[in-house]
Amino acid sequence: MIHVYNTLSREKEAFHAITPGKVNMYVCGPTVYNYIHIGNARSAIAFDVIRRYLEYSGYVVNYVSNFTDVDDKIIQRAREEGVDEMTIADKYAQAFDEDTIPLNIKPATTRSRATAVIPDIIAFVEDLIHKGYAYESAGDVYFRAKKFKGYGILAHQDLAEMEANAAGRLDDQELTRKEDPIDFAVWKASHSSDEISWVSPWGKGRPGWHIECSVMAQKYLADTIDIHGGGIDLAFPHHTNEIAQSEARTGQTFVNYWLHNGFVNVNDEKMSKSLGNFTTVHDMLAHYDDPMVIRYLLATTQYRRPINYAPDTLEQARAELERIRTAYRNVFFRISTAKTGHDDSVDYAIAEHISHFREAMDDDFNTQNAIASIFELVTIANNYASRDEIKLDTATRLTHAIADLMNVFGINGLSEHLTLSAEAQALLDKRVQARAVRDFNLSDQLRDQLSDMGIIVEDTTQGQRWHHA
Ligand SMILES: [Zn+2]
């Protein structure tokens, strides 16, 4: 049984899907006005791991996410660059794919852009007005926060505190347009002819930020969904407002389990533009040759904990991943010469550690404990590979176990570096034959030839093995 920490209840709860065997999951995506930063990548990877574990556990996951492609930041950026808003949004939506594919983040089942659902947004807002939860004011439409019972519960916000904060943030114009300072915009009037806008019953304008997620979750999933995810910084106001909008419209619970991921610090400091440590994934990928190391660092920390992105934590991630890859290869290289049959005691130990892995992941996706189970398999693999004789079934089971569990973390390709050209394979085969007849001159000559091709051959007591230089 999977247990998840629900931000709404502040407790770990047993996970029950609304429809057995299926999970409807919504995760907030980025605003496409710049390259995504490491915090966006952390959130995308955290929920990718959760999705992969749900799939590993037998669920069919319908995963919906958004691109916020219209807001103040995009409009400002378009002005700065002298292009229209959609040029900016298109560029960074495409960059999102370019940055997330190397990190092996599965594409959403549905990823929609806010501007693709404008008629749905308008219909949603009209319904809120009709139900008395929203009102038009000078072309804007605001949500009556206090009318919604339980507003602020998700982030445990006190109403008086919210009022004080809201009043401090608003300019006089906004204050006069609102009935109450804590009301929030679901539709914003356009105040300039050179910014993107749509015709609506309230004049030309564009959606407020929060409304798109409420609309997409309902349109592509259901009135009540199983899991909603995002960074902990989104709990207030974004998710708080999503709950108010959605539940005001449907009268149903919007989300059964609210999951929030923790922050990423850079060199032990909070990431911010003013500190100059704002790290984009685009830059990270350009400067780091192995994206799976970045993925390993971000995936193997439990999703609610903070991660420190720094040269030494990356180096540690690289070393750990290399240990896993090496153990995998140690067994992989023995498979071709393994005897048929299996070894009971090793099979038993493999099953035991798979079950520990599942226990750890069932406990609110505790990837830190789960990776410890993989390292138990690594030890077994290294010991088994050093035996004089190994059995095919057990060796196969061992490599599959490591590969399957690493796949939950989204780290594939453990044998990727083990592919060879037909030519290189032929030379390796020839070398095995040469050594069998003790023709060491030929064997050395073949080793040099392979070395020129970037393949380093080593002879071990269990036979020849190789790796790329
Ligand atoms: Zn959202």
Tab-separated table of C-alpha atoms and ligand atoms in Angstrom:
chain	number	residue	atom	x	y	z
A	1	MET	CA	0.000	0.000	0.000
A	2	ILE	CA	1.383	3.372	-1.064
A	3	HIS	CA	1.267	6.171	1.514
A	4	VAL	CA	1.673	9.817	0.516
A	5	TYR	CA	2.174	12.971	2.528
A	6	ASN	CA	-0.822	15.179	1.824
A	7	THR	CA	-0.056	18.892	2.272
A	8	LEU	CA	-3.745	19.489	2.985
A	9	SER	CA	-3.861	17.216	6.060
A	10	ARG	CA	-0.155	17.508	6.964
A	11	GLU	CA	-0.153	13.720	7.315
A	12	LYS	CA	0.883	10.606	5.471
A	13	GLU	CA	-2.263	8.982	4.146
A	14	ALA	CA	-2.959	5.634	2.488
A	15	PHE	CA	-3.307	6.203	-1.244
A	16	HIS	CA	-6.619	5.104	-2.737
A	17	ALA	CA	-7.194	5.861	-6.406
A	18	ILE	CA	-10.694	7.071	-7.335
A	19	THR	CA	-10.824	4.490	-10.144
A	20	PRO	CA	-8.924	1.325	-9.155
A	21	GLY	CA	-5.796	0.903	-11.247
A	22	LYS	CA	-5.879	4.449	-12.642
A	23	VAL	CA	-4.369	7.702	-11.421
A	24	ASN	CA	-5.360	11.146	-12.621
A	25	MET	CA	-2.470	13.457	-11.886
A	26	TYR	CA	-1.948	17.164	-12.582
A	27	VAL	CA	1.409	18.904	-12.158
A	28	CYS	CA	1.969	22.633	-12.665
A	29	GLY	CA	4.343	23.383	-15.500
A	30	PRO	CA	6.618	26.374	-16.101
A	31	THR	CA	5.975	29.852	-17.443
A	32	VAL	CA	7.651	29.816	-20.841
A	33	TYR	CA	9.503	33.149	-20.804
A	34	ASN	CA	13.012	31.782	-20.197
A	35	TYR	CA	14.968	28.516	-20.040
A	36	ILE	CA	13.811	26.357	-17.141
A	37	HIS	CA	15.970	26.537	-14.023
A	38	ILE	CA	17.111	23.719	-11.812
A	39	GLY	CA	14.107	24.229	-9.501
A	40	ASN	CA	11.730	23.567	-12.430
A	41	ALA	CA	13.769	20.482	-13.365
A	42	ARG	CA	13.643	19.225	-9.788
A	43	SER	CA	9.847	19.503	-9.733
A	44	ALA	CA	9.482	17.830	-13.149
A	45	ILE	CA	11.811	14.991	-12.090
A	46	ALA	CA	10.201	14.558	-8.642
A	47	PHE	CA	6.781	14.006	-10.212
A	48	ASP	CA	8.263	11.955	-13.059
A	49	VAL	CA	9.674	9.550	-10.433
A	50	ILE	CA	6.310	9.447	-8.630
A	51	ARG	CA	4.587	8.738	-11.938
A	52	ARG	CA	7.119	6.033	-12.843
A	53	TYR	CA	6.702	4.352	-9.456
A	54	LEU	CA	2.893	4.409	-9.785
A	55	GLU	CA	3.306	2.811	-13.229
A	56	TYR	CA	5.788	0.280	-11.829
A	57	SER	CA	3.131	-0.526	-9.198
A	58	GLY	CA	0.608	-1.289	-11.941
A	59	TYR	CA	-1.330	1.975	-12.251
A	60	VAL	CA	-2.158	3.584	-15.573
A	61	VAL	CA	-1.270	7.238	-15.022
A	62	ASN	CA	-2.943	10.064	-16.889
A	63	TYR	CA	-0.454	12.902	-16.387
A	64	VAL	CA	-1.524	16.404	-17.336
A	65	SER	CA	0.619	19.517	-17.161
A	66	ASN	CA	0.589	23.043	-18.554
A	67	PHE	CA	2.719	25.741	-20.068
A	68	THR	CA	1.802	29.199	-18.830
A	69	ASP	CA	2.257	31.003	-22.127
A	70	VAL	CA	0.597	34.315	-21.338
A	71	ASP	CA	1.448	36.467	-18.313
A	72	ASP	CA	3.251	39.673	-17.299
A	73	LYS	CA	6.734	38.149	-17.595
A	74	ILE	CA	6.127	36.934	-21.148
A	75	ILE	CA	4.618	40.277	-22.176
A	76	GLN	CA	7.595	42.135	-20.680
A	77	ARG	CA	10.116	39.841	-22.332
A	78	ALA	CA	8.384	40.229	-25.716
A	79	ARG	CA	8.598	44.024	-25.357
A	80	GLU	CA	12.283	43.862	-24.462
A	81	GLU	CA	13.071	41.705	-27.469
A	82	GLY	CA	10.731	43.575	-29.837
A	83	VAL	CA	8.792	40.429	-30.809
A	84	ASP	CA	5.268	39.215	-30.092
A	85	GLU	CA	4.401	37.154	-27.020
A	86	MET	CA	3.877	33.891	-28.905
A	87	THR	CA	7.385	34.066	-30.393
A	88	ILE	CA	8.756	34.078	-26.841
A	89	ALA	CA	6.370	31.336	-25.683
A	90	ASP	CA	7.102	29.107	-28.703
A	91	LYS	CA	10.839	29.464	-28.246
A	92	TYR	CA	10.853	28.493	-24.572
A	93	ALA	CA	8.195	25.778	-24.908
A	94	GLN	CA	10.494	24.161	-27.461
A	95	ALA	CA	13.508	24.731	-25.194
A	96	PHE	CA	11.604	22.914	-22.417
A	97	ASP	CA	11.523	19.778	-24.569
A	98	GLU	CA	15.189	20.176	-25.520
A	99	ASP	CA	16.123	20.415	-21.837
A	100	THR	CA	13.835	17.711	-20.454
A	101	ILE	CA	14.475	14.985	-23.069
A	102	PRO	CA	18.166	14.537	-22.080
A	103	LEU	CA	17.007	14.343	-18.436
A	104	ASN	CA	14.695	11.504	-19.481
A	105	ILE	CA	11.521	13.178	-18.186
A	106	LYS	CA	8.538	11.388	-19.717
A	107	PRO	CA	6.293	13.645	-21.761
A	108	ALA	CA	2.940	14.439	-20.140
A	109	THR	CA	-0.031	12.464	-21.431
A	110	THR	CA	-1.489	15.884	-22.202
A	111	ARG	CA	0.442	19.150	-21.997
A	112	SER	CA	-1.664	22.143	-22.843
A	113	ARG	CA	-0.801	25.791	-23.220
A	114	ALA	CA	-3.015	28.318	-21.450
A	115	THR	CA	-3.743	30.093	-24.734
A	116	ALA	CA	-5.082	26.813	-26.176
A	117	VAL	CA	-7.972	26.768	-23.669
A	118	ILE	CA	-9.155	30.413	-23.701
A	119	PRO	CA	-12.826	29.552	-24.552
A	120	ASP	CA	-12.849	27.048	-21.645
A	121	ILE	CA	-11.348	29.684	-19.339
A	122	ILE	CA	-14.001	32.229	-20.336
A	123	ALA	CA	-16.772	29.668	-19.766
A	124	PHE	CA	-15.278	28.800	-16.361
A	125	VAL	CA	-15.134	32.476	-15.314
A	126	GLU	CA	-18.708	33.094	-16.511
A	127	ASP	CA	-19.835	30.176	-14.381
A	128	LEU	CA	-18.032	31.586	-11.317
A	129	ILE	CA	-19.771	34.962	-11.850
A	130	HIS	CA	-23.102	33.197	-12.334
A	131	LYS	CA	-22.618	31.318	-9.033
A	132	GLY	CA	-21.757	34.552	-7.215
A	133	TYR	CA	-18.102	33.653	-6.595
A	134	ALA	CA	-16.633	36.197	-9.003
A	135	TYR	CA	-17.386	39.769	-10.086
A	136	GLU	CA	-16.399	42.042	-12.913
A	137	SER	CA	-14.714	45.333	-12.088
A	138	ALA	CA	-13.355	47.730	-14.724
A	139	GLY	CA	-12.788	44.866	-17.165
A	140	ASP	CA	-11.051	42.652	-14.597
A	141	VAL	CA	-12.802	39.709	-12.983
A	142	TYR	CA	-11.996	38.874	-9.355
A	143	PHE	CA	-12.748	35.858	-7.196
A	144	ARG	CA	-14.429	36.546	-3.835
A	145	ALA	CA	-11.929	34.692	-1.675
A	146	LYS	CA	-13.836	35.018	1.595
A	147	LYS	CA	-17.007	33.616	0.065
A	148	PHE	CA	-15.201	30.334	-0.417
A	149	LYS	CA	-15.351	28.428	2.874
A	150	GLY	CA	-11.928	27.236	3.946
A	151	TYR	CA	-9.906	29.598	1.766
A	152	GLY	CA	-6.209	29.321	2.685
A	153	ILE	CA	-6.390	25.922	4.433
A	154	LEU	CA	-3.880	24.256	2.078
A	155	ALA	CA	-1.027	26.562	3.044
A	156	HIS	CA	-2.373	27.012	6.597
A	157	GLN	CA	-2.791	30.708	5.986
A	158	ASP	CA	-4.561	32.858	8.502
A	159	LEU	CA	-7.180	35.113	6.913
A	160	ALA	CA	-6.098	38.253	8.807
A	161	GLU	CA	-2.471	37.661	7.841
A	162	MET	CA	-3.448	37.176	4.193
A	163	GLU	CA	-5.377	40.446	4.254
A	164	ALA	CA	-2.440	42.371	5.678
A	165	ASN	CA	-0.029	40.860	3.117
A	166	ALA	CA	-2.377	41.396	0.200
A	167	ALA	CA	-2.977	45.054	1.007
A	168	GLY	CA	0.769	45.675	1.196
A	169	ARG	CA	1.375	44.180	-2.243
A	170	LEU	CA	-1.288	46.012	-4.197
A	171	ASP	CA	-1.177	49.380	-5.829
A	172	ASP	CA	-4.020	51.842	-5.174
A	173	GLN	CA	-5.672	51.138	-8.515
A	174	GLU	CA	-5.942	47.446	-7.859
A	175	LEU	CA	-7.242	48.095	-4.353
A	176	THR	CA	-10.047	50.290	-5.637
A	177	ARG	CA	-11.055	47.679	-8.211
A	178	LYS	CA	-11.323	44.904	-5.628
A	179	GLU	CA	-14.133	44.440	-3.124
A	180	ASP	CA	-11.576	42.945	-0.730
A	181	PRO	CA	-7.760	43.025	-0.852
A	182	ILE	CA	-7.476	39.213	-0.725
A	183	ASP	CA	-9.663	38.721	-3.814
A	184	PHE	CA	-7.628	37.485	-6.755
A	185	ALA	CA	-7.903	38.010	-10.516
A	186	VAL	CA	-9.314	35.266	-12.724
A	187	TRP	CA	-9.416	37.583	-15.750
A	188	LYS	CA	-7.335	40.699	-16.406
A	189	ALA	CA	-8.380	43.604	-18.625
A	190	SER	CA	-5.955	44.597	-21.314
A	191	HIS	CA	-4.619	48.131	-20.740
A	192	SER	CA	-2.527	48.484	-23.843
A	193	SER	CA	-3.170	47.840	-27.512
A	194	ASP	CA	0.295	46.319	-28.043
A	195	GLU	CA	-0.144	43.394	-25.665
A	196	ILE	CA	-1.799	40.084	-26.399
A	197	SER	CA	-5.516	39.929	-25.577
A	198	TRP	CA	-8.712	38.055	-26.292
A	199	VAL	CA	-12.267	39.294	-26.666
A	200	SER	CA	-14.379	38.331	-23.649
A	201	PRO	CA	-17.776	39.256	-22.163
A	202	TRP	CA	-15.784	41.750	-19.999
A	203	GLY	CA	-13.912	43.401	-22.855
A	204	LYS	CA	-10.449	42.623	-24.181
A	205	GLY	CA	-8.206	40.842	-21.737
A	206	ARG	CA	-6.353	37.715	-20.755
A	207	PRO	CA	-6.637	35.025	-18.067
A	208	GLY	CA	-5.228	35.404	-14.558
A	209	TRP	CA	-2.487	32.895	-13.790
A	210	HIS	CA	-4.341	30.479	-11.482
A	211	ILE	CA	-7.387	29.817	-13.632
A	212	GLU	CA	-5.626	27.791	-16.375
A	213	CYS	CA	-4.745	24.919	-14.028
A	214	SER	CA	-8.305	24.646	-12.691
A	215	VAL	CA	-9.591	24.622	-16.262
A	216	MET	CA	-7.115	22.045	-17.591
A	217	ALA	CA	-7.475	19.681	-14.640
A	218	GLN	CA	-11.235	19.613	-15.167
A	219	LYS	CA	-11.082	19.528	-18.984
A	220	TYR	CA	-8.421	16.831	-19.379
A	221	LEU	CA	-8.919	14.851	-16.142
A	222	ALA	CA	-12.051	15.193	-13.989
A	223	ASP	CA	-13.861	17.363	-11.416
A	224	THR	CA	-12.059	15.416	-8.675
A	225	ILE	CA	-8.524	14.234	-9.385
A	226	ASP	CA	-6.249	11.909	-7.444
A	227	ILE	CA	-2.978	13.833	-7.232
A	228	HIS	CA	-2.006	17.455	-7.785
A	229	GLY	CA	1.679	18.303	-7.649
A	230	GLY	CA	3.991	21.272	-7.793
A	231	GLY	CA	6.724	23.074	-5.882
A	232	ILE	CA	5.995	23.951	-2.242
A	233	ASP	CA	6.222	27.640	-3.211
A	234	LEU	CA	3.003	27.132	-5.218
A	235	ALA	CA	0.867	26.087	-2.213
A	236	PHE	CA	-0.005	29.752	-1.698
A	237	PRO	CA	-1.383	31.562	-3.550
A	238	HIS	CA	-1.489	29.396	-6.703
A	239	HIS	CA	-2.868	26.088	-5.405
A	240	THR	CA	-4.950	27.796	-2.725
A	241	ASN	CA	-6.682	29.723	-5.514
A	242	GLU	CA	-7.017	26.654	-7.728
A	243	ILE	CA	-8.930	24.891	-4.933
A	244	ALA	CA	-11.229	27.883	-4.422
A	245	GLN	CA	-12.004	28.265	-8.159
A	246	SER	CA	-12.513	24.568	-8.867
A	247	GLU	CA	-14.569	23.718	-5.808
A	248	ALA	CA	-16.677	26.874	-6.181
A	249	ARG	CA	-17.531	25.769	-9.695
A	250	THR	CA	-18.162	22.044	-9.180
A	251	GLY	CA	-19.152	21.779	-5.510
A	252	GLN	CA	-16.832	18.724	-5.405
A	253	THR	CA	-13.476	18.098	-3.766
A	254	PHE	CA	-10.902	19.229	-6.349
A	255	VAL	CA	-7.921	17.090	-5.326
A	256	ASN	CA	-7.607	14.074	-3.013
A	257	TYR	CA	-3.813	14.271	-2.453
A	258	TRP	CA	-1.741	17.448	-2.635
A	259	LEU	CA	1.961	16.680	-3.115
A	260	HIS	CA	4.638	19.377	-3.000
A	261	ASN	CA	8.331	19.090	-3.735
A	262	GLY	CA	11.082	20.904	-1.823
A	263	PHE	CA	13.523	23.561	-2.968
A	264	VAL	CA	16.891	23.354	-4.675
A	265	ASN	CA	19.723	25.356	-3.148
A	266	VAL	CA	22.800	26.206	-5.158
A	267	ASN	CA	26.047	25.976	-3.204
A	268	ASP	CA	23.998	26.006	0.021
A	269	GLU	CA	22.256	29.246	-0.884
A	270	LYS	CA	18.730	29.883	-2.012
A	271	MET	CA	18.707	30.290	-5.791
A	272	SER	CA	17.885	33.812	-6.934
A	273	LYS	CA	18.721	36.120	-9.775
A	274	SER	CA	20.064	38.735	-7.365
A	275	LEU	CA	22.567	36.265	-5.871
A	276	GLY	CA	23.801	35.471	-9.376
A	277	ASN	CA	23.408	31.719	-8.806
A	278	PHE	CA	20.370	31.296	-11.042
A	279	THR	CA	21.114	27.998	-12.773
A	280	THR	CA	19.312	27.114	-15.990
A	281	VAL	CA	19.098	23.512	-17.161
A	282	HIS	CA	20.257	24.742	-20.554
A	283	ASP	CA	23.592	25.871	-19.044
A	284	MET	CA	23.921	22.753	-16.891
A	285	LEU	CA	23.516	20.477	-19.905
A	286	ALA	CA	25.986	22.539	-21.909
A	287	HIS	CA	28.637	22.224	-19.182
A	288	TYR	CA	28.031	18.701	-18.010
A	289	ASP	CA	28.663	15.731	-20.275
A	290	ASP	CA	26.469	13.163	-18.515
A	291	PRO	CA	22.850	14.338	-17.991
A	292	MET	CA	22.092	11.125	-16.058
A	293	VAL	CA	24.331	12.360	-13.230
A	294	ILE	CA	22.152	15.480	-12.878
A	295	ARG	CA	19.093	13.260	-13.036
A	296	TYR	CA	20.575	10.952	-10.389
A	297	LEU	CA	21.186	13.861	-8.001
A	298	LEU	CA	17.662	15.247	-8.454
A	299	ALA	CA	15.852	11.875	-8.461
A	300	THR	CA	17.494	10.155	-5.498
A	301	THR	CA	16.701	12.812	-2.912
A	302	GLN	CA	13.252	12.304	-1.375
A	303	TYR	CA	10.974	14.753	-3.188
A	304	ARG	CA	9.991	16.839	-0.151
A	305	ARG	CA	13.565	17.422	1.043
A	306	PRO	CA	15.793	20.256	-0.105
A	307	ILE	CA	18.577	19.440	-2.561
A	308	ASN	CA	21.915	21.183	-2.610
A	309	TYR	CA	23.251	21.563	-6.141
A	310	ALA	CA	27.003	22.055	-5.846
A	311	PRO	CA	30.178	20.652	-7.418
A	312	ASP	CA	30.718	18.160	-4.570
A	313	THR	CA	27.122	16.844	-4.531
A	314	LEU	CA	27.327	16.374	-8.315
A	315	GLU	CA	30.654	14.586	-7.938
A	316	GLN	CA	29.150	12.279	-5.321
A	317	ALA	CA	26.191	11.573	-7.627
A	318	ARG	CA	28.590	10.742	-10.444
A	319	ALA	CA	30.564	8.331	-8.251
A	320	GLU	CA	27.425	6.576	-7.000
A	321	LEU	CA	25.960	6.210	-10.474
A	322	GLU	CA	29.266	4.868	-11.748
A	323	ARG	CA	29.258	2.225	-8.985
A	324	ILE	CA	25.820	1.067	-10.112
A	325	ARG	CA	26.799	1.021	-13.795
A	326	THR	CA	29.987	-0.897	-13.036
A	327	ALA	CA	28.167	-3.547	-10.991
A	328	TYR	CA	25.617	-3.934	-13.763
A	329	ARG	CA	28.380	-4.414	-16.327
A	330	ASN	CA	30.289	-6.831	-14.111
A	331	VAL	CA	27.353	-9.242	-14.318
A	332	PHE	CA	26.399	-8.325	-17.865
A	333	PHE	CA	29.823	-9.393	-19.144
A	334	ARG	CA	29.464	-12.825	-17.585
A	335	ILE	CA	26.058	-13.596	-19.112
A	336	SER	CA	27.381	-14.855	-22.454
A	337	THR	CA	29.459	-17.540	-20.725
A	338	ALA	CA	27.066	-18.301	-17.838
A	339	LYS	CA	25.897	-21.871	-17.274
A	340	THR	CA	22.180	-22.669	-17.496
A	341	GLY	CA	20.286	-22.823	-14.209
A	342	HIS	CA	20.035	-20.563	-11.198
A	343	ASP	CA	21.404	-19.981	-7.692
A	344	ASP	CA	18.653	-20.135	-5.077
A	345	SER	CA	20.304	-18.113	-2.340
A	346	VAL	CA	21.196	-15.251	-4.695
A	347	ASP	CA	17.686	-15.281	-6.203
A	348	TYR	CA	16.274	-15.045	-2.700
A	349	ALA	CA	18.480	-12.080	-1.817
A	350	ILE	CA	17.511	-10.271	-5.046
A	351	ALA	CA	13.795	-10.707	-4.274
A	352	GLU	CA	14.338	-9.469	-0.738
A	353	HIS	CA	15.994	-6.231	-1.856
A	354	ILE	CA	13.357	-5.580	-4.525
A	355	SER	CA	10.791	-5.877	-1.768
A	356	HIS	CA	12.764	-3.421	0.435
A	357	PHE	CA	12.892	-1.024	-2.502
A	358	ARG	CA	9.100	-1.183	-2.773
A	359	GLU	CA	8.621	-0.654	0.956
A	360	ALA	CA	10.777	2.482	0.751
A	361	MET	CA	8.925	3.856	-2.276
A	362	ASP	CA	5.531	2.972	-0.750
A	363	ASP	CA	6.514	5.222	2.160
A	364	ASP	CA	5.903	8.591	0.466
A	365	PHE	CA	8.374	7.800	-2.334
A	366	ASN	CA	11.405	7.605	-0.074
A	367	THR	CA	13.966	7.478	-2.853
A	368	GLN	CA	16.845	7.829	-0.402
A	369	ASN	CA	15.988	4.515	1.267
A	370	ALA	CA	15.096	2.966	-2.089
A	371	ILE	CA	18.542	3.721	-3.509
A	372	ALA	CA	20.047	1.943	-0.492
A	373	SER	CA	18.265	-1.226	-1.650
A	374	ILE	CA	19.791	-0.780	-5.101
A	375	PHE	CA	23.225	-0.581	-3.481
A	376	GLU	CA	22.488	-3.919	-1.766
A	377	LEU	CA	21.914	-5.334	-5.252
A	378	VAL	CA	25.162	-3.694	-6.367
A	379	THR	CA	27.060	-5.592	-3.664
A	380	ILE	CA	25.359	-8.842	-4.650
A	381	ALA	CA	26.189	-8.185	-8.319
A	382	ASN	CA	29.863	-7.518	-7.619
A	383	ASN	CA	30.190	-10.618	-5.459
A	384	TYR	CA	28.316	-12.805	-7.899
A	385	ALA	CA	30.309	-11.589	-10.896
A	386	SER	CA	33.555	-12.561	-9.188
A	387	ARG	CA	32.513	-16.209	-8.794
A	388	ASP	CA	34.216	-18.787	-11.006
A	389	GLU	CA	30.922	-19.996	-12.290
A	390	ILE	CA	27.628	-18.126	-12.537
A	391	LYS	CA	24.167	-19.206	-13.666
A	392	LEU	CA	22.265	-17.657	-16.527
A	393	ASP	CA	18.851	-17.244	-14.849
A	394	THR	CA	20.277	-15.593	-11.757
A	395	ALA	CA	22.640	-13.332	-13.700
A	396	THR	CA	19.767	-12.230	-15.933
A	397	ARG	CA	17.486	-11.687	-12.940
A	398	LEU	CA	20.156	-9.559	-11.290
A	399	THR	CA	20.751	-7.285	-14.286
A	400	HIS	CA	17.009	-6.944	-14.852
A	401	ALA	CA	16.402	-6.078	-11.192
A	402	ILE	CA	18.999	-3.303	-11.247
A	403	ALA	CA	17.763	-1.954	-14.598
A	404	ASP	CA	14.062	-2.055	-13.595
A	405	LEU	CA	14.606	-0.281	-10.287
A	406	MET	CA	16.881	2.344	-11.848
A	407	ASN	CA	14.168	2.883	-14.455
A	408	VAL	CA	11.860	4.003	-11.627
A	409	PHE	CA	14.377	6.805	-11.058
A	410	GLY	CA	14.376	7.450	-14.796
A	411	ILE	CA	17.954	6.328	-15.226
A	412	ASN	CA	18.170	4.032	-18.193
A	413	GLY	CA	20.924	2.983	-20.497
A	414	LEU	CA	22.988	1.042	-17.942
A	415	SER	CA	24.155	-1.081	-20.863
A	416	GLU	CA	24.159	1.830	-23.279
A	417	HIS	CA	27.931	2.037	-23.280
A	418	LEU	CA	28.032	-1.660	-24.048
A	419	THR	CA	27.015	-1.419	-27.656
A	420	LEU	CA	29.643	-2.069	-30.290
A	421	SER	CA	30.010	-1.864	-34.027
A	422	ALA	CA	29.945	-5.220	-35.855
A	423	GLU	CA	33.583	-4.624	-36.785
A	424	ALA	CA	34.680	-4.167	-33.162
A	425	GLN	CA	32.647	-7.174	-32.072
A	426	ALA	CA	34.352	-9.295	-34.756
A	427	LEU	CA	37.799	-8.207	-33.504
A	428	LEU	CA	36.848	-9.044	-29.913
A	429	ASP	CA	35.605	-12.494	-30.962
A	430	LYS	CA	38.798	-13.077	-32.926
A	431	ARG	CA	40.818	-12.096	-29.860
A	432	VAL	CA	38.973	-14.649	-27.665
A	433	GLN	CA	39.918	-17.337	-30.193
A	434	ALA	CA	43.544	-16.147	-30.375
A	435	ARG	CA	43.884	-16.371	-26.585
A	436	ALA	CA	42.258	-19.791	-26.541
A	437	VAL	CA	45.092	-21.092	-28.732
A	438	ARG	CA	47.643	-18.965	-26.807
A	439	ASP	CA	48.487	-16.813	-29.829
A	440	PHE	CA	49.485	-13.816	-27.692
A	441	ASN	CA	51.091	-11.910	-30.550
A	442	LEU	CA	47.809	-11.830	-32.437
A	443	SER	CA	45.911	-11.116	-29.225
A	444	ASP	CA	48.129	-8.070	-28.468
A	445	GLN	CA	47.863	-6.874	-32.025
A	446	LEU	CA	44.043	-7.073	-31.819
A	447	ARG	CA	44.107	-5.226	-28.498
A	448	ASP	CA	46.031	-2.346	-30.143
A	449	GLN	CA	43.681	-2.323	-33.091
A	450	LEU	CA	40.686	-2.083	-30.718
A	451	SER	CA	42.456	0.595	-28.705
A	452	ASP	CA	42.816	2.683	-31.874
A	453	MET	CA	39.032	2.380	-32.234
A	454	GLY	CA	38.570	3.723	-28.669
A	455	ILE	CA	37.863	0.334	-27.088
A	456	ILE	CA	39.987	-0.655	-24.125
A	457	VAL	CA	40.318	-4.399	-23.563
A	458	GLU	CA	41.203	-5.944	-20.204
A	459	ASP	CA	41.840	-9.591	-19.390
A	460	THR	CA	40.388	-10.864	-16.131
A	461	THR	CA	40.245	-14.312	-14.584
A	462	GLN	CA	36.655	-14.479	-15.849
A	463	GLY	CA	37.709	-13.653	-19.396
A	464	GLN	CA	38.042	-10.615	-21.605
A	465	ARG	CA	36.110	-7.426	-20.946
A	466	TRP	CA	36.133	-4.042	-22.546
A	467	HIS	CA	34.996	-0.462	-22.128
A	468	HIS	CA	34.977	2.657	-24.218
A	469	ALA	CA	38.040	4.864	-23.721
B	1	ZN	ZN	-0.793	25.426	-11.730
